[in-house]
């Protein structure tokens, strides 16, 4: 992985993750064989799970109370939660299940929107974090270290934990029912 071989600031690392997932979604759209689709969906879910964990554990807390528009941060958490619902469903599914391709497609659209919001030049969360003067290099190192730990732990995504959400805390994502 290129990010392991060079130091990068937090925003560069997160943007690199965004590009990687966008590429995986494009590959999924072109895939025809069920095995290939399943492999790509698993990789997408793994990448998104790790990415959301490092953002929610390190980057977003660093932004809290520092960015001018706190709504951006709250929206980011909620957008993550929406994606986590689909990730949870895809993890326990396969291409033979109803709506599999549709779920990957909707997840792609959700992520595309989320990325656009975070990366807006003047008023996105990344721009706000830069304006706030956060230590992007220090955050980048912490994000990379945690990302590597999670990659080592989850490997090919065979043992991903059930995603934990904030906005759907009254629901059990494993069963899809209110608790």
mmCIF file of C-alpha atoms in Angstrom:
data_model
loop_
_atom_site.group_PDB
_atom_site.id
_atom_site.type_symbol
_atom_site.label_atom_id
_atom_site.label_comp_id
_atom_site.label_asym_id
_atom_site.label_seq_id
_atom_site.Cartn_x
_atom_site.Cartn_y
_atom_site.Cartn_z
ATOM 1 C CA UNK A 1 0.000 0.000 0.000
ATOM 2 C CA UNK A 2 1.446 3.339 -1.025
ATOM 3 C CA UNK A 3 0.304 5.114 2.137
ATOM 4 C CA UNK A 4 2.464 2.852 4.321
ATOM 5 C CA UNK A 5 5.625 3.808 2.481
ATOM 6 C CA UNK A 6 5.333 7.560 2.791
ATOM 7 C CA UNK A 7 4.176 10.002 5.407
ATOM 8 C CA UNK A 8 1.053 11.882 4.526
ATOM 9 C CA UNK A 9 -1.199 14.275 6.291
ATOM 10 C CA UNK A 10 -4.639 13.225 7.477
ATOM 11 C CA UNK A 11 -6.530 14.719 4.562
ATOM 12 C CA UNK A 12 -4.232 13.150 1.955
ATOM 13 C CA UNK A 13 -4.656 9.753 3.633
ATOM 14 C CA UNK A 14 -8.444 10.055 3.802
ATOM 15 C CA UNK A 15 -8.625 11.241 0.184
ATOM 16 C CA UNK A 16 -6.471 8.289 -0.883
ATOM 17 C CA UNK A 17 -8.999 6.000 0.829
ATOM 18 C CA UNK A 18 -11.807 7.767 -1.044
ATOM 19 C CA UNK A 19 -10.118 7.213 -4.413
ATOM 20 C CA UNK A 20 -9.491 3.546 -3.637
ATOM 21 C CA UNK A 21 -13.142 2.889 -2.781
ATOM 22 C CA UNK A 22 -14.339 4.827 -5.830
ATOM 23 C CA UNK A 23 -12.145 2.575 -7.965
ATOM 24 C CA UNK A 24 -13.553 -0.552 -6.288
ATOM 25 C CA UNK A 25 -17.111 0.629 -6.981
ATOM 26 C CA UNK A 26 -16.219 1.169 -10.642
ATOM 27 C CA UNK A 27 -14.769 -2.340 -10.823
ATOM 28 C CA UNK A 28 -17.945 -3.727 -9.244
ATOM 29 C CA UNK A 29 -20.124 -1.959 -11.826
ATOM 30 C CA UNK A 30 -18.125 -3.602 -14.632
ATOM 31 C CA UNK A 31 -17.986 -7.066 -13.038
ATOM 32 C CA UNK A 32 -20.260 -9.778 -14.436
ATOM 33 C CA UNK A 33 -19.302 -12.938 -12.537
ATOM 34 C CA UNK A 34 -20.877 -13.500 -9.121
ATOM 35 C CA UNK A 35 -17.564 -14.527 -7.532
ATOM 36 C CA UNK A 36 -15.873 -11.334 -8.716
ATOM 37 C CA UNK A 37 -18.774 -9.197 -7.482
ATOM 38 C CA UNK A 38 -18.704 -10.888 -4.091
ATOM 39 C CA UNK A 39 -14.941 -10.392 -3.762
ATOM 40 C CA UNK A 40 -15.216 -6.713 -4.725
ATOM 41 C CA UNK A 41 -18.174 -6.095 -2.401
ATOM 42 C CA UNK A 42 -16.253 -7.694 0.469
ATOM 43 C CA UNK A 43 -13.258 -5.493 -0.296
ATOM 44 C CA UNK A 44 -15.493 -2.406 -0.478
ATOM 45 C CA UNK A 45 -17.061 -3.278 2.883
ATOM 46 C CA UNK A 46 -13.643 -3.851 4.452
ATOM 47 C CA UNK A 47 -12.212 -0.593 3.120
ATOM 48 C CA UNK A 48 -15.286 1.385 4.198
ATOM 49 C CA UNK A 49 -15.383 -0.234 7.628
ATOM 50 C CA UNK A 50 -11.745 0.595 8.329
ATOM 51 C CA UNK A 51 -12.087 4.089 6.868
ATOM 52 C CA UNK A 52 -15.143 4.926 8.967
ATOM 53 C CA UNK A 53 -13.486 3.550 12.093
ATOM 54 C CA UNK A 54 -10.371 5.696 11.740
ATOM 55 C CA UNK A 55 -12.401 8.785 10.900
ATOM 56 C CA UNK A 56 -14.760 8.262 13.842
ATOM 57 C CA UNK A 57 -12.057 7.283 16.329
ATOM 58 C CA UNK A 58 -9.454 9.907 15.402
ATOM 59 C CA UNK A 59 -10.313 12.496 12.739
ATOM 60 C CA UNK A 60 -13.852 13.483 13.699
ATOM 61 C CA UNK A 61 -13.053 13.812 17.430
ATOM 62 C CA UNK A 62 -10.092 16.036 16.495
ATOM 63 C CA UNK A 63 -12.494 18.220 14.495
ATOM 64 C CA UNK A 64 -15.087 18.442 17.272
ATOM 65 C CA UNK A 65 -15.165 21.883 18.786
ATOM 66 C CA UNK A 66 -12.561 23.072 16.277
ATOM 67 C CA UNK A 67 -14.436 23.359 12.984
ATOM 68 C CA UNK A 68 -16.615 26.384 12.420
ATOM 69 C CA UNK A 69 -19.635 24.421 11.168
ATOM 70 C CA UNK A 70 -20.375 21.579 13.629
ATOM 71 C CA UNK A 71 -23.288 20.506 11.398
ATOM 72 C CA UNK A 72 -20.723 19.180 8.918
ATOM 73 C CA UNK A 73 -19.401 16.834 11.565
ATOM 74 C CA UNK A 74 -22.838 15.650 12.658
ATOM 75 C CA UNK A 75 -23.851 15.042 9.042
ATOM 76 C CA UNK A 76 -20.683 13.031 8.490
ATOM 77 C CA UNK A 77 -21.526 10.717 11.387
ATOM 78 C CA UNK A 78 -25.076 10.240 10.094
ATOM 79 C CA UNK A 79 -23.861 9.601 6.545
ATOM 80 C CA UNK A 80 -21.491 6.977 7.949
ATOM 81 C CA UNK A 81 -24.374 5.375 9.815
ATOM 82 C CA UNK A 82 -26.455 5.111 6.657
ATOM 83 C CA UNK A 83 -23.553 3.443 4.865
ATOM 84 C CA UNK A 84 -22.982 1.096 7.813
ATOM 85 C CA UNK A 85 -26.526 -0.233 7.506
ATOM 86 C CA UNK A 86 -25.860 -1.294 3.907
ATOM 87 C CA UNK A 87 -22.391 -2.616 4.781
ATOM 88 C CA UNK A 88 -23.945 -4.777 7.508
ATOM 89 C CA UNK A 89 -26.461 -6.171 5.038
ATOM 90 C CA UNK A 90 -23.836 -6.807 2.363
ATOM 91 C CA UNK A 91 -21.494 -8.556 4.812
ATOM 92 C CA UNK A 92 -24.107 -11.228 5.500
ATOM 93 C CA UNK A 93 -25.260 -11.469 1.875
ATOM 94 C CA UNK A 94 -24.007 -12.650 -1.509
ATOM 95 C CA UNK A 95 -24.665 -11.849 -5.189
ATOM 96 C CA UNK A 96 -27.428 -14.462 -5.332
ATOM 97 C CA UNK A 97 -29.540 -12.534 -2.820
ATOM 98 C CA UNK A 98 -32.260 -10.127 -3.883
ATOM 99 C CA UNK A 99 -31.202 -6.514 -4.178
ATOM 100 C CA UNK A 100 -27.468 -7.293 -3.767
ATOM 101 C CA UNK A 101 -26.371 -5.237 -6.780
ATOM 102 C CA UNK A 102 -28.864 -2.517 -5.883
ATOM 103 C CA UNK A 103 -27.458 -2.277 -2.360
ATOM 104 C CA UNK A 104 -23.918 -1.913 -3.694
ATOM 105 C CA UNK A 105 -25.159 0.729 -6.140
ATOM 106 C CA UNK A 106 -26.955 2.718 -3.438
ATOM 107 C CA UNK A 107 -23.918 2.403 -1.154
ATOM 108 C CA UNK A 108 -21.783 3.785 -3.984
ATOM 109 C CA UNK A 109 -24.131 6.758 -4.382
ATOM 110 C CA UNK A 110 -24.112 7.398 -0.631
ATOM 111 C CA UNK A 111 -20.330 7.296 -0.488
ATOM 112 C CA UNK A 112 -19.999 9.524 -3.549
ATOM 113 C CA UNK A 113 -22.228 12.113 -1.821
ATOM 114 C CA UNK A 114 -20.321 11.805 1.468
ATOM 115 C CA UNK A 115 -16.953 12.227 -0.253
ATOM 116 C CA UNK A 116 -18.207 15.271 -2.153
ATOM 117 C CA UNK A 117 -19.366 16.854 1.113
ATOM 118 C CA UNK A 118 -16.099 16.170 2.937
ATOM 119 C CA UNK A 119 -13.901 17.323 0.068
ATOM 120 C CA UNK A 120 -15.700 20.567 -0.888
ATOM 121 C CA UNK A 121 -12.960 23.138 -1.461
ATOM 122 C CA UNK A 122 -14.165 26.047 0.634
ATOM 123 C CA UNK A 123 -16.729 24.690 3.042
ATOM 124 C CA UNK A 124 -16.250 20.930 3.305
ATOM 125 C CA UNK A 125 -15.155 19.212 6.503
ATOM 126 C CA UNK A 126 -11.590 18.830 5.252
ATOM 127 C CA UNK A 127 -11.371 22.542 4.399
ATOM 128 C CA UNK A 128 -12.828 23.428 7.800
ATOM 129 C CA UNK A 129 -10.303 21.181 9.551
ATOM 130 C CA UNK A 130 -7.442 22.880 7.699
ATOM 131 C CA UNK A 131 -8.792 26.337 8.564
ATOM 132 C CA UNK A 132 -9.030 25.293 12.216
ATOM 133 C CA UNK A 133 -5.286 24.675 12.211
ATOM 134 C CA UNK A 134 -5.411 21.010 13.200
ATOM 135 C CA UNK A 135 -2.082 19.150 13.152
ATOM 136 C CA UNK A 136 -2.661 17.295 9.896
ATOM 137 C CA UNK A 137 0.694 15.502 9.933
ATOM 138 C CA UNK A 138 0.213 14.276 13.492
ATOM 139 C CA UNK A 139 -3.336 13.196 12.709
ATOM 140 C CA UNK A 140 -2.108 11.495 9.544
ATOM 141 C CA UNK A 141 0.386 9.435 11.547
ATOM 142 C CA UNK A 142 -2.274 8.425 14.078
ATOM 143 C CA UNK A 143 -4.750 7.552 11.308
ATOM 144 C CA UNK A 144 -2.164 5.466 9.457
ATOM 145 C CA UNK A 145 -1.121 3.604 12.597
ATOM 146 C CA UNK A 146 -4.727 2.766 13.471
ATOM 147 C CA UNK A 147 -5.538 1.872 9.885
ATOM 148 C CA UNK A 148 -2.635 -0.585 9.800
ATOM 149 C CA UNK A 149 -3.799 -2.156 13.086
ATOM 150 C CA UNK A 150 -7.300 -2.621 11.672
ATOM 151 C CA UNK A 151 -6.014 -3.983 8.372
ATOM 152 C CA UNK A 152 -3.923 -6.529 10.263
ATOM 153 C CA UNK A 153 -6.933 -7.433 12.413
ATOM 154 C CA UNK A 154 -9.485 -7.747 9.615
ATOM 155 C CA UNK A 155 -7.270 -8.990 6.799
ATOM 156 C CA UNK A 156 -9.460 -9.826 3.829
ATOM 157 C CA UNK A 157 -12.609 -8.830 5.675
ATOM 158 C CA UNK A 158 -13.514 -12.326 6.847
ATOM 159 C CA UNK A 159 -13.940 -11.214 10.448
ATOM 160 C CA UNK A 160 -15.354 -7.701 10.165
ATOM 161 C CA UNK A 161 -17.361 -6.746 13.225
ATOM 162 C CA UNK A 162 -20.964 -5.661 12.856
ATOM 163 C CA UNK A 163 -20.885 -1.910 12.168
ATOM 164 C CA UNK A 164 -21.884 0.254 15.117
ATOM 165 C CA UNK A 165 -24.049 3.264 14.354
ATOM 166 C CA UNK A 166 -24.881 6.433 16.240
ATOM 167 C CA UNK A 167 -28.117 7.509 14.602
ATOM 168 C CA UNK A 168 -29.706 4.068 14.573
ATOM 169 C CA UNK A 169 -28.860 3.152 18.156
ATOM 170 C CA UNK A 170 -32.352 1.773 18.745
ATOM 171 C CA UNK A 171 -31.881 -0.869 16.049
ATOM 172 C CA UNK A 172 -30.069 -4.146 15.977
ATOM 173 C CA UNK A 173 -28.229 -4.195 12.650
ATOM 174 C CA UNK A 174 -27.661 -7.931 12.882
ATOM 175 C CA UNK A 175 -31.377 -8.645 12.960
ATOM 176 C CA UNK A 176 -32.651 -5.452 11.322
ATOM 177 C CA UNK A 177 -35.288 -5.018 14.056
ATOM 178 C CA UNK A 178 -35.813 -2.417 16.756
ATOM 179 C CA UNK A 179 -34.356 -3.435 20.117
#
